[in-house]
Structure formats: C-alpha cells, structure tokens
CSV table of N, CA and C in Angstrom, one decimal:
chain,number,residue,atom,x,y,z
A,1,MET,N,-26.2,-24.0,56.8
A,1,MET,CA,-27.1,-24.7,56.0
A,1,MET,C,-26.6,-25.5,55.8
A,2,ALA,N,-27.4,-26.6,56.0
A,2,ALA,CA,-27.6,-27.9,55.3
A,2,ALA,C,-27.1,-28.6,53.9
A,3,THR,N,-26.2,-29.7,53.9
A,3,THR,CA,-25.1,-29.8,53.0
A,3,THR,C,-26.5,-30.1,52.1
A,4,ASP,N,-27.7,-31.0,52.5
A,4,ASP,CA,-28.7,-31.7,51.6
A,4,ASP,C,-29.3,-30.0,50.5
A,5,ASP,N,-29.0,-29.0,51.0
A,5,ASP,CA,-29.8,-28.3,50.2
A,5,ASP,C,-29.5,-28.3,49.1
A,6,LEU,N,-27.7,-28.6,48.5
A,6,LEU,CA,-27.1,-28.5,47.3
A,6,LEU,C,-27.2,-30.1,47.0
A,7,ALA,N,-28.0,-31.0,47.3
A,7,ALA,CA,-28.2,-32.5,47.0
A,7,ALA,C,-28.7,-32.6,45.4
A,8,TRP,N,-29.5,-31.6,45.0
A,8,TRP,CA,-30.3,-31.3,43.8
A,8,TRP,C,-29.2,-31.2,42.9
A,9,ILE,N,-28.1,-30.4,43.4
A,9,ILE,CA,-27.2,-29.7,42.0
A,9,ILE,C,-26.2,-30.6,41.1
A,10,THR,N,-26.6,-32.2,42.3
A,10,THR,CA,-25.4,-32.8,41.3
A,10,THR,C,-25.8,-33.7,40.7
A,11,ALA,N,-27.2,-33.4,40.3
A,11,ALA,CA,-28.1,-34.4,39.3
A,11,ALA,C,-28.6,-33.7,38.3
A,12,VAL,N,-27.9,-32.1,38.4
A,12,VAL,CA,-28.1,-31.5,37.4
A,12,VAL,C,-27.1,-32.0,35.9
A,13,CYS,N,-28.3,-32.0,34.6
A,13,CYS,CA,-27.4,-32.8,33.7
A,13,CYS,C,-27.1,-31.3,32.6
A,14,ALA,N,-26.6,-31.8,31.7
A,14,ALA,CA,-26.2,-31.0,30.6
A,14,ALA,C,-27.6,-30.3,29.7
A,15,ASP,N,-28.5,-31.5,29.8
A,15,ASP,CA,-30.1,-31.3,29.2
A,15,ASP,C,-30.6,-30.3,29.8
A,16,ASP,N,-30.5,-30.3,31.3
A,16,ASP,CA,-31.5,-29.4,32.0
A,16,ASP,C,-30.9,-27.9,31.6
A,17,LEU,N,-29.0,-27.6,31.5
A,17,LEU,CA,-29.0,-26.4,31.0
A,17,LEU,C,-29.2,-26.3,29.8
A,18,ARG,N,-28.9,-26.7,29.0
A,18,ARG,CA,-29.9,-26.5,27.7
A,18,ARG,C,-31.1,-25.5,27.9
A,19,GLY,N,-31.6,-26.6,27.9
A,19,GLY,CA,-33.6,-26.2,28.3
A,19,GLY,C,-33.6,-24.9,28.3
A,20,PHE,N,-32.7,-24.3,29.5
A,20,PHE,CA,-32.9,-23.2,30.1
A,20,PHE,C,-32.0,-22.1,28.9
A,21,GLY,N,-31.4,-22.8,28.1
A,21,GLY,CA,-30.1,-21.5,27.7
A,21,GLY,C,-28.9,-21.2,28.6
A,22,VAL,N,-28.5,-22.1,29.3
A,22,VAL,CA,-27.7,-22.2,30.5
A,22,VAL,C,-26.4,-22.0,29.8
A,23,GLU,N,-25.6,-21.4,29.4
A,23,GLU,CA,-23.8,-22.2,29.1
A,23,GLU,C,-23.1,-22.8,29.8
A,24,GLN,N,-22.4,-24.4,29.4
A,24,GLN,CA,-21.9,-24.7,30.2
A,24,GLN,C,-20.3,-24.7,29.1
A,25,PHE,N,-19.4,-24.1,29.9
A,25,PHE,CA,-18.1,-24.4,28.9
A,25,PHE,C,-17.7,-25.8,28.9
A,26,ASP,N,-16.4,-26.1,28.1
A,26,ASP,CA,-15.8,-27.6,28.0
A,26,ASP,C,-15.5,-28.0,29.1
A,27,ASP,N,-14.8,-27.1,30.0
A,27,ASP,CA,-14.3,-27.4,31.1
A,27,ASP,C,-15.2,-27.8,32.2
A,28,GLU,N,-16.3,-27.5,32.2
A,28,GLU,CA,-17.5,-27.4,33.2
A,28,GLU,C,-18.3,-28.5,33.2
A,29,THR,N,-18.6,-29.3,34.6
A,29,THR,CA,-19.8,-30.1,34.7
A,29,THR,C,-20.7,-29.4,34.7
A,30,PRO,N,-22.0,-29.7,34.4
A,30,PRO,CA,-23.4,-29.0,34.3
A,30,PRO,C,-23.3,-28.0,36.1
A,31,ALA,N,-23.0,-29.3,37.1
A,31,ALA,CA,-23.1,-28.6,38.6
A,31,ALA,C,-22.3,-27.1,38.3
A,32,GLN,N,-21.3,-27.4,37.9
A,32,GLN,CA,-20.0,-26.4,37.9
A,32,GLN,C,-20.6,-24.9,37.2
A,33,ALA,N,-21.8,-25.3,36.1
A,33,ALA,CA,-22.1,-24.5,35.3
A,33,ALA,C,-22.8,-23.4,35.8
A,34,LEU,N,-23.6,-24.1,36.6
A,34,LEU,CA,-24.5,-23.7,37.0
A,34,LEU,C,-24.3,-23.0,38.9
A,35,THR,N,-23.2,-23.4,38.9
A,35,THR,CA,-22.8,-22.5,40.4
A,35,THR,C,-21.9,-21.2,40.0
A,36,ARG,N,-21.6,-21.2,39.0
A,36,ARG,CA,-20.8,-20.0,38.1
A,36,ARG,C,-21.7,-19.1,38.0
A,37,LEU,N,-22.7,-19.8,37.0
A,37,LEU,CA,-24.0,-18.6,36.5
A,37,LEU,C,-24.5,-17.9,38.1
A,38,ALA,N,-24.8,-18.7,39.4
A,38,ALA,CA,-25.4,-18.3,40.6
A,38,ALA,C,-24.4,-17.5,41.2
A,39,GLU,N,-23.2,-17.8,41.0
A,39,GLU,CA,-22.2,-16.7,41.7
A,39,GLU,C,-22.0,-15.2,40.8
A,40,GLU,N,-22.0,-15.7,39.6
A,40,GLU,CA,-22.3,-14.2,38.8
A,40,GLU,C,-23.6,-13.5,39.1
A,41,MET,N,-24.7,-13.9,39.1
A,41,MET,CA,-25.8,-13.4,39.4
A,41,MET,C,-26.3,-13.4,40.9
A,42,ASP,N,-25.8,-13.9,42.2
A,42,ASP,CA,-25.8,-13.7,43.1
A,42,ASP,C,-27.4,-14.4,43.6
A,43,VAL,N,-26.9,-15.4,43.2
A,43,VAL,CA,-28.1,-16.4,43.7
A,43,VAL,C,-27.2,-17.5,44.6
A,44,ASP,N,-28.4,-17.6,45.3
A,44,ASP,CA,-28.0,-18.7,46.4
A,44,ASP,C,-28.6,-20.1,46.5
A,45,LEU,N,-27.5,-20.7,45.9
A,45,LEU,CA,-27.8,-22.0,45.6
A,45,LEU,C,-28.5,-22.8,47.0
A,46,HIS,N,-28.4,-22.7,48.0
A,46,HIS,CA,-28.7,-23.0,49.1
A,46,HIS,C,-30.1,-22.9,49.0
A,47,ARG,N,-30.5,-21.7,49.6
A,47,ARG,CA,-31.7,-21.3,49.4
A,47,ARG,C,-32.7,-21.8,48.0
A,48,VAL,N,-32.0,-22.1,46.7
A,48,VAL,CA,-32.9,-22.9,45.6
A,48,VAL,C,-33.0,-24.2,46.7
A,49,GLY,N,-32.4,-25.1,46.9
A,49,GLY,CA,-32.3,-26.3,47.6
A,49,GLY,C,-34.2,-26.2,48.4
A,50,ARG,N,-33.8,-25.1,49.8
A,50,ARG,CA,-34.6,-25.0,50.6
A,50,ARG,C,-36.2,-24.6,50.1
A,51,CYS,N,-36.1,-23.8,48.9
A,51,CYS,CA,-37.5,-23.8,48.3
A,51,CYS,C,-38.1,-24.8,47.7
A,52,LEU,N,-36.8,-25.6,46.8
A,52,LEU,CA,-37.8,-27.0,46.0
A,52,LEU,C,-38.3,-28.0,47.2
A,53,ALA,N,-37.4,-28.0,48.5
A,53,ALA,CA,-38.0,-28.5,49.4
A,53,ALA,C,-39.0,-28.4,50.3
A,54,LEU,N,-39.4,-27.0,50.2
A,54,LEU,CA,-40.8,-26.5,50.4
A,54,LEU,C,-41.9,-27.0,49.9
A,55,LEU,N,-41.8,-26.6,48.8
A,55,LEU,CA,-42.5,-27.3,47.6
A,55,LEU,C,-42.7,-28.4,47.8
A,56,LYS,N,-41.6,-29.0,48.1
A,56,LYS,CA,-42.3,-31.0,48.2
A,56,LYS,C,-42.9,-30.8,49.3
A,57,GLN,N,-42.8,-30.3,51.0
A,57,GLN,CA,-43.4,-30.5,52.1
A,57,GLN,C,-44.8,-30.0,52.1
A,58,GLU,N,-45.2,-29.1,51.7
A,58,GLU,CA,-46.2,-28.2,52.2
A,58,GLU,C,-47.6,-28.1,50.7
A,59,PRO,N,-48.2,-28.2,51.3
A,59,PRO,CA,-49.6,-28.1,49.8
A,59,PRO,C,-49.5,-26.6,49.7
A,60,CYS,N,-48.8,-26.4,48.9
A,60,CYS,CA,-48.7,-25.0,48.6
A,60,CYS,C,-47.9,-24.5,47.0
A,61,VAL,N,-47.7,-23.6,46.5
A,61,VAL,CA,-47.2,-23.4,45.3
A,61,VAL,C,-46.6,-22.4,44.9
A,62,LEU,N,-45.5,-21.8,44.6
A,62,LEU,CA,-44.6,-20.8,44.1
A,62,LEU,C,-45.3,-19.5,43.3
A,63,ALA,N,-45.7,-18.9,43.9
A,63,ALA,CA,-46.6,-17.8,42.9
A,63,ALA,C,-46.4,-16.5,42.9
A,64,GLY,N,-46.0,-15.9,41.9
A,64,GLY,CA,-46.0,-13.9,42.1
A,64,GLY,C,-44.7,-13.9,41.3
A,65,GLY,N,-44.7,-12.4,41.4
A,65,GLY,CA,-43.5,-11.3,40.6
A,65,GLY,C,-44.4,-10.9,39.5
A,66,ALA,N,-43.6,-10.4,38.7
A,66,ALA,CA,-44.0,-9.8,37.4
A,66,ALA,C,-42.9,-9.6,36.3
A,67,PRO,N,-43.0,-10.4,35.5
A,67,PRO,CA,-43.8,-11.8,34.9
A,67,PRO,C,-44.1,-12.8,35.9
A,68,MET,N,-45.2,-13.2,35.8
A,68,MET,CA,-46.0,-13.8,36.8
A,68,MET,C,-45.2,-15.4,37.0
A,69,ALA,N,-44.3,-15.9,37.8
A,69,ALA,CA,-43.9,-17.2,37.9
A,69,ALA,C,-44.7,-18.4,38.9
A,70,VAL,N,-44.7,-19.5,38.4
A,70,VAL,CA,-45.7,-20.3,39.3
A,70,VAL,C,-45.2,-21.9,39.4
A,71,LEU,N,-44.6,-22.2,40.2
A,71,LEU,CA,-44.2,-23.6,40.3
A,71,LEU,C,-44.9,-24.1,41.2
A,72,GLY,N,-45.1,-25.5,41.1
A,72,GLY,CA,-46.4,-26.8,41.9
A,72,GLY,C,-45.3,-28.1,41.7
A,73,TYR,N,-45.5,-28.8,42.9
A,73,TYR,CA,-44.7,-29.8,42.6
A,73,TYR,C,-45.9,-30.9,43.1
A,74,SER,N,-45.9,-32.2,42.5
A,74,SER,CA,-46.9,-33.2,42.7
A,74,SER,C,-46.1,-34.9,43.3
A,75,PRO,N,-46.5,-34.4,44.4
A,75,PRO,CA,-46.1,-35.7,45.1
A,75,PRO,C,-46.1,-37.0,44.1
A,76,ARG,N,-47.5,-37.0,43.7
A,76,ARG,CA,-47.9,-38.6,43.5
A,76,ARG,C,-46.8,-38.8,42.3
A,77,SER,N,-46.5,-38.0,41.3
A,77,SER,CA,-45.7,-37.8,40.1
A,77,SER,C,-44.0,-37.8,40.2
A,78,ASP,N,-43.7,-36.8,41.4
A,78,ASP,CA,-42.5,-36.1,41.9
A,78,ASP,C,-42.0,-35.5,40.6
A,79,VAL,N,-42.6,-34.8,40.0
A,79,VAL,CA,-42.3,-34.0,39.1
A,79,VAL,C,-42.8,-32.3,39.4
A,80,PHE,N,-42.4,-31.3,39.1
A,80,PHE,CA,-42.9,-30.2,39.3
A,80,PHE,C,-43.6,-29.7,37.9
A,81,ARG,N,-44.4,-28.5,38.0
A,81,ARG,CA,-45.0,-27.9,36.6
A,81,ARG,C,-44.7,-26.4,36.9
A,82,SER,N,-44.3,-25.7,35.8
A,82,SER,CA,-44.1,-24.7,36.1
A,82,SER,C,-44.9,-23.7,34.9
A,83,SER,N,-45.1,-22.6,35.8
A,83,SER,CA,-45.7,-21.4,34.1
A,83,SER,C,-44.7,-20.2,34.8
A,84,TYR,N,-44.2,-19.8,33.1
A,84,TYR,CA,-43.6,-18.1,33.5
A,84,TYR,C,-44.7,-17.3,32.5
A,85,ASP,N,-45.1,-16.4,33.2
A,85,ASP,CA,-45.8,-15.3,32.2
A,85,ASP,C,-47.4,-16.1,31.7
A,86,GLY,N,-47.4,-17.1,32.3
A,86,GLY,CA,-48.9,-18.0,32.1
A,86,GLY,C,-48.5,-18.6,30.7
A,87,ASP,N,-47.2,-19.0,30.2
A,87,ASP,CA,-46.9,-19.8,29.5
A,87,ASP,C,-47.0,-21.4,30.0
A,88,LEU,N,-47.6,-22.2,29.6
A,88,LEU,CA,-47.8,-23.6,29.7
A,88,LEU,C,-47.4,-24.8,28.9
A,89,SER,N,-46.5,-24.5,28.5
A,89,SER,CA,-45.8,-25.2,27.2
A,89,SER,C,-45.6,-26.8,27.9
A,90,GLU,N,-45.3,-27.5,26.8
A,90,GLU,CA,-45.3,-28.9,27.4
A,90,GLU,C,-43.7,-29.1,28.0
A,91,ASP,N,-42.4,-27.7,27.7
A,91,ASP,CA,-41.2,-28.2,28.1
A,91,ASP,C,-41.2,-27.3,29.6
A,92,LEU,N,-42.3,-27.0,29.8
A,92,LEU,CA,-42.4,-26.5,31.2
A,92,LEU,C,-43.4,-27.3,32.0
A,93,ALA,N,-44.0,-28.4,32.0
A,93,ALA,CA,-45.1,-29.3,32.2
A,93,ALA,C,-44.7,-30.6,32.9
A,94,LEU,N,-43.5,-31.1,33.2
A,94,LEU,CA,-43.4,-31.9,33.9
A,94,LEU,C,-41.4,-31.4,34.4
A,95,LEU,N,-41.2,-31.0,35.4
A,95,LEU,CA,-39.6,-30.8,35.5
A,95,LEU,C,-39.1,-31.8,36.6
A,96,ASP,N,-38.3,-32.4,36.4
A,96,ASP,CA,-37.5,-33.3,37.9
A,96,ASP,C,-37.2,-32.4,38.4
A,97,THR,N,-36.8,-32.5,39.6
A,97,THR,CA,-36.1,-31.9,40.6
A,97,THR,C,-35.2,-31.0,40.1
A,98,PRO,N,-33.6,-31.4,39.7
A,98,PRO,CA,-32.7,-30.8,38.9
A,98,PRO,C,-33.0,-29.9,38.1
A,99,ARG,N,-34.2,-30.2,37.2
A,99,ARG,CA,-34.3,-29.4,36.3
A,99,ARG,C,-35.2,-27.7,36.9
A,100,ALA,N,-36.4,-28.2,37.8
A,100,ALA,CA,-36.8,-27.2,38.8
A,100,ALA,C,-35.9,-26.5,39.4
A,101,GLY,N,-34.3,-26.8,39.8
A,101,GLY,CA,-33.8,-26.2,40.7
A,101,GLY,C,-33.0,-25.2,39.2
A,102,VAL,N,-32.7,-25.0,38.2
A,102,VAL,CA,-32.3,-25.0,37.3
A,102,VAL,C,-33.1,-23.5,37.0
A,103,TRP,N,-34.9,-23.7,37.0
A,103,TRP,CA,-35.5,-22.8,36.7
A,103,TRP,C,-36.2,-21.9,37.8
A,104,LEU,N,-35.8,-22.3,39.3
A,104,LEU,CA,-35.7,-21.6,40.2
A,104,LEU,C,-34.6,-20.8,40.5
A,105,THR,N,-33.4,-21.2,40.1
A,105,THR,CA,-32.1,-20.6,40.0
A,105,THR,C,-32.1,-19.0,38.9
A,106,LEU,N,-32.6,-19.4,37.7
A,106,LEU,CA,-33.1,-18.4,37.0
A,106,LEU,C,-34.2,-17.2,36.9
A,107,LEU,N,-34.9,-18.1,37.8
A,107,LEU,CA,-36.2,-16.7,38.6
A,107,LEU,C,-35.5,-16.3,39.5
A,108,SER,N,-35.1,-16.7,40.4
A,108,SER,CA,-34.0,-15.8,41.7
A,108,SER,C,-33.1,-14.7,40.8
A,109,MET,N,-32.5,-14.6,39.8
A,109,MET,CA,-32.2,-13.8,39.1
A,109,MET,C,-33.1,-12.3,39.3
A,110,GLU,N,-34.6,-13.0,38.6
A,110,GLU,CA,-35.2,-11.6,38.6
A,110,GLU,C,-36.3,-11.5,39.6
A,111,ALA,N,-36.6,-12.3,40.5
A,111,ALA,CA,-37.6,-12.3,41.7
A,111,ALA,C,-36.7,-12.1,42.8
A,112,GLY,N,-35.6,-12.5,43.0
A,112,GLY,CA,-34.8,-11.8,44.4
A,112,GLY,C,-34.8,-13.5,44.8
A,113,GLU,N,-35.0,-13.0,46.5
A,113,GLU,CA,-34.8,-14.1,47.2
A,113,GLU,C,-35.7,-14.7,47.4
A,114,LEU,N,-35.3,-16.4,47.2
A,114,LEU,CA,-36.2,-17.5,47.1
A,114,LEU,C,-37.3,-17.8,48.4
A,115,PRO,N,-38.6,-18.2,48.4
A,115,PRO,CA,-39.3,-19.0,49.6
A,115,PRO,C,-39.0,-20.0,50.2
A,116,ASP,N,-37.9,-19.8,51.6
A,116,ASP,CA,-37.8,-21.3,52.1
A,116,ASP,C,-39.5,-21.5,53.5
A,117,HIS,N,-39.5,-20.6,53.5
A,117,HIS,CA,-40.9,-20.9,54.9
A,117,HIS,C,-42.2,-20.6,53.8
A,118,PRO,N,-43.3,-20.7,54.7
A,118,PRO,CA,-44.7,-20.5,53.8
A,118,PRO,C,-45.1,-19.8,54.3
A,119,GLU,N,-44.3,-18.9,55.0
A,119,GLU,CA,-45.2,-17.1,55.2
A,119,GLU,C,-44.5,-16.1,54.0
A,120,HIS,N,-43.5,-16.4,53.0
A,120,HIS,CA,-43.2,-15.8,52.3
A,120,HIS,C,-43.9,-15.3,51.0
A,121,TRP,N,-43.7,-14.2,50.5
A,121,TRP,CA,-44.7,-13.3,49.4
A,121,TRP,C,-44.6,-13.9,48.4
A,122,LEU,N,-43.6,-15.0,48.1
A,122,LEU,CA,-44.0,-15.7,46.9
A,122,LEU,C,-44.9,-17.0,47.0
A,123,ILE,N,-45.1,-17.4,48.3
A,123,ILE,CA,-45.9,-18.8,48.5
A,123,ILE,C,-47.5,-18.5,48.6
A,124,THR,N,-48.4,-19.2,48.0
A,124,THR,CA,-49.7,-19.3,48.0
A,124,THR,C,-49.9,-20.7,48.6
A,125,ARG,N,-50.5,-20.8,49.8
A,125,ARG,CA,-50.9,-21.9,50.3
A,125,ARG,C,-52.0,-22.6,50.2
A,126,LEU,N,-52.3,-23.8,49.7
A,126,LEU,CA,-53.4,-24.0,49.2
A,126,LEU,C,-54.2,-24.8,50.0
A,127,LEU,N,-54.3,-25.5,51.0
A,127,LEU,CA,-55.3,-25.5,51.8
A,127,LEU,C,-55.4,-25.5,53.5
A,128,PRO,N,-56.1,-25.1,54.4
A,128,PRO,CA,-57.1,-25.3,54.2
A,128,PRO,C,-58.0,-25.2,52.9
A,129,ARG,N,-57.5,-23.6,52.1
A,129,ARG,CA,-58.4,-22.9,51.7
A,129,ARG,C,-56.9,-21.9,50.9
A,130,VAL,N,-57.7,-21.2,50.0
A,130,VAL,CA,-56.4,-20.9,49.3
A,130,VAL,C,-55.7,-19.5,49.7
A,131,SER,N,-54.7,-19.0,50.3
A,131,SER,CA,-54.3,-17.9,50.9
A,131,SER,C,-53.1,-17.8,50.6
A,132,ALA,N,-52.2,-16.7,50.7
A,132,ALA,CA,-51.3,-15.9,50.2
A,132,ALA,C,-50.7,-14.5,51.1
A,133,ALA,N,-49.6,-14.7,51.3
A,133,ALA,CA,-49.0,-12.8,51.9
A,133,ALA,C,-49.3,-11.9,50.3
A,134,ASN,N,-49.5,-12.7,49.3
A,134,ASN,CA,-49.5,-11.3,48.3
A,134,ASN,C,-51.2,-11.2,47.3
A,135,PRO,N,-51.5,-10.2,47.8
A,135,PRO,CA,-53.2,-9.8,47.6
A,135,PRO,C,-53.3,-10.0,46.2
A,136,ASP,N,-52.6,-9.7,45.2
A,136,ASP,CA,-52.3,-9.7,43.7
A,136,ASP,C,-52.7,-11.5,43.6
A,137,VAL,N,-52.0,-12.2,43.8
A,137,VAL,CA,-52.1,-13.6,43.4
A,137,VAL,C,-53.5,-14.1,43.8
A,138,ILE,N,-54.0,-13.7,45.0
A,138,ILE,CA,-55.4,-13.9,45.8
A,138,ILE,C,-56.7,-13.2,44.6
A,139,ASP,N,-56.3,-12.7,44.3
A,139,ASP,CA,-57.3,-11.9,44.0
A,139,ASP,C,-57.2,-12.8,42.4
A,140,LEU,N,-56.4,-12.7,41.6
A,140,LEU,CA,-56.2,-13.4,40.1
A,140,LEU,C,-56.7,-14.8,40.5
A,141,ALA,N,-56.7,-15.4,41.4
A,141,ALA,CA,-56.7,-17.1,41.7
A,141,ALA,C,-58.4,-16.9,42.0
A,142,GLN,N,-58.6,-16.0,42.9
A,142,GLN,CA,-60.4,-16.0,42.8
A,142,GLN,C,-61.1,-15.3,41.7
A,143,SER,N,-60.4,-14.4,41.0
A,143,SER,CA,-61.2,-13.7,40.2
A,143,SER,C,-61.3,-14.9,38.8
A,144,TYR,N,-60.1,-15.7,38.6
A,144,TYR,CA,-59.9,-16.8,37.3
A,144,TYR,C,-61.2,-17.5,37.6
A,145,ALA,N,-61.5,-18.0,38.7
A,145,ALA,CA,-62.2,-19.2,39.5
A,145,ALA,C,-63.6,-18.6,39.0
A,146,ARG,N,-64.0,-17.5,39.6
A,146,ARG,CA,-65.4,-17.0,39.3
A,146,ARG,C,-65.4,-16.9,37.8
A,147,TRP,N,-64.5,-16.4,37.1
A,147,TRP,CA,-64.5,-16.4,35.7
A,147,TRP,C,-64.9,-17.4,34.9
A,148,SER,N,-64.1,-18.5,35.3
A,148,SER,CA,-64.2,-19.6,34.4
A,148,SER,C,-65.4,-20.4,34.5
A,149,ILE,N,-66.1,-20.6,35.7
A,149,ILE,CA,-67.7,-20.9,36.0
A,149,ILE,C,-68.8,-20.0,35.9
A,150,GLY,N,-68.2,-19.0,35.3
A,150,GLY,CA,-69.3,-18.0,34.8
A,150,GLY,C,-69.8,-17.5,36.0
A,151,ASP,N,-69.2,-17.3,36.9
A,151,ASP,CA,-69.8,-16.7,37.9
A,151,ASP,C,-69.6,-15.3,38.8
A,152,GLY,N,-68.9,-14.9,37.9
A,152,GLY,CA,-67.9,-13.6,38.1
A,152,GLY,C,-67.6,-12.8,37.2
A,153,PRO,N,-66.8,-11.7,37.6
A,153,PRO,CA,-66.0,-10.6,37.0
A,153,PRO,C,-65.8,-11.1,35.4
A,154,GLN,N,-66.5,-10.6,34.3
A,154,GLN,CA,-66.1,-11.2,32.7
A,154,GLN,C,-65.0,-10.1,32.6
A,155,GLY,N,-64.4,-9.1,33.2
A,155,GLY,CA,-63.5,-8.2,32.9
A,155,GLY,C,-62.0,-8.6,33.3
A,156,LEU,N,-62.0,-9.8,33.3
A,156,LEU,CA,-60.7,-10.7,33.0
A,156,LEU,C,-60.2,-10.5,31.5
A,157,ASP,N,-59.0,-9.9,31.2
A,157,ASP,CA,-58.5,-9.6,29.9
A,157,ASP,C,-57.4,-10.9,29.8
A,158,ALA,N,-57.4,-11.2,28.4
A,158,ALA,CA,-56.8,-12.4,28.0
A,158,ALA,C,-55.3,-12.6,28.6
A,159,HIS,N,-54.1,-11.9,29.3
A,159,HIS,CA,-53.5,-12.1,29.7
A,159,HIS,C,-53.9,-12.5,31.1
A,160,ASP,N,-55.0,-12.1,31.8
A,160,ASP,CA,-55.2,-12.6,33.2
A,160,ASP,C,-55.4,-13.7,32.8
A,161,GLN,N,-56.5,-13.9,32.0
A,161,GLN,CA,-57.3,-15.4,32.2
A,161,GLN,C,-55.5,-16.1,31.8
A,162,ARG,N,-54.7,-16.0,31.0
A,162,ARG,CA,-53.5,-17.1,31.1
A,162,ARG,C,-53.3,-17.2,32.3
A,163,LEU,N,-52.7,-15.5,32.8
A,163,LEU,CA,-52.2,-16.3,34.2
A,163,LEU,C,-53.0,-16.9,34.9
A,164,GLY,N,-54.2,-16.6,35.1
A,164,GLY,CA,-55.1,-17.6,36.5
A,164,GLY,C,-55.4,-18.8,35.9
A,165,ARG,N,-55.5,-19.0,34.6
A,165,ARG,CA,-55.6,-20.5,34.1
A,165,ARG,C,-53.9,-21.4,34.2
A,166,ALA,N,-52.8,-20.9,34.4
A,166,ALA,CA,-51.5,-20.9,34.8
A,166,ALA,C,-51.3,-21.3,36.1
A,167,PHE,N,-52.0,-20.5,37.1
A,167,PHE,CA,-52.2,-21.0,38.4
A,167,PHE,C,-52.7,-21.9,38.6
A,168,TRP,N,-53.8,-22.1,38.3
A,168,TRP,CA,-54.6,-23.1,38.7
A,168,TRP,C,-54.2,-24.5,38.3
A,169,ARG,N,-53.5,-24.6,37.1
A,169,ARG,CA,-52.8,-25.4,36.4
A,169,ARG,C,-52.2,-26.4,37.5
A,170,CYS,N,-51.1,-25.7,37.9
A,170,CYS,CA,-50.2,-25.6,38.7
A,170,CYS,C,-50.3,-26.2,40.2
A,171,ALA,N,-51.7,-26.0,40.8
A,171,ALA,CA,-52.0,-25.8,41.5
A,171,ALA,C,-52.5,-27.3,42.0
A,172,ALA,N,-53.7,-27.3,40.8
A,172,ALA,CA,-53.9,-28.7,40.6
A,172,ALA,C,-53.1,-30.0,40.4
A,173,HIS,N,-51.6,-29.3,39.6
A,173,HIS,CA,-50.9,-30.5,39.7
A,173,HIS,C,-50.4,-30.9,41.5
A,174,ARG,N,-50.1,-29.7,41.9
A,174,ARG,CA,-49.9,-29.6,43.2
A,174,ARG,C,-51.1,-30.7,44.1
A,175,LEU,N,-52.3,-30.7,43.9
A,175,LEU,CA,-53.6,-31.2,45.1
A,175,LEU,C,-53.6,-32.4,44.4
A,176,ARG,N,-52.8,-33.1,43.3
A,176,ARG,CA,-53.7,-34.3,42.4
A,176,ARG,C,-53.5,-35.4,43.4
C-alpha cells in the first residue's frame, strides 16, 4: 500500500472530527483520534485514501447502501459534495479532502469495504453514460430523471424523490 493513501489524514483537524461527532481525547491529535476510531471499528484508512483518489480521478460518484450514501468530487472547486439518506444540508455540501475522508471513514463502518476501483458496487460511472454494478442506483437515477422532467413514472414517493435529487446534485457537482 502506498503511503500516499494516508496523506489526507495528516490534514484532518479537530473541526472535521467535531462536525461528524467523532470524539478526540485531550492527548490525541485529530489524526490519532481518527486512527483510533478506525482501528476500533475495523476501517481500513488506506482504503479510504484510495477511495478519495478514485473519486478525484474518475468521472464517477460513490452511491449506494441503505440508507443511501452519495459522494461526488468537483475537480473545478476541489471539494466534495455528499448526501446521506437524501440529506443535502449545507454542512455536507462542500467537504474538503480531509473532511470527506472522515465522512468516508464513518460510512465504511456501515457500508463495509469502500471502493478503490471503478467496478465496485458503490461506484456509479457518469460518462459516457450513467452505469453501475448496482441496478437499484441506476433505477433510482433514471426514475428520478424521468419524473423530474414529467416524462416518466409518477410513482416516486417522497423518500425516493429526496434520494434521486441527492444523487443528481452530487453527480452534477462531479460533472461541472
């Protein structure tokens, strides 16, 4: 594993941890607190780093799970936009790389192994067309797109509308 996989963790600050409710003891640096938590929860921080790199390099978003998590990176603004279960609040709108790393660390506790290659079930490729190993994400994205232009199933409930909107907001963030 390359040491660059962990470069992001050195920039994690106390505000990044506090923003997601991660406890930092008085004798710990933010990086030590996150490392301790990752060890306790069996999260591979190298994998988090590789996931961050994948999202920066490929025209894709992380999308999937239940509740659904979505994370997209904007090369233009060098920040991530995230959503968890359709939440698009401002505190999830602009995550720098260290804060996105904390978000992914916490997500990994629930979702398991994070993607480090484009064919992973949590990755949705955006170009040349939307494609993913997870058919549920594709169905949601397509249904929401049709619904939003009034050209498709009107049967999307409020929760699916919220999830679809979150997916496309994060995808648009990546494609800008």
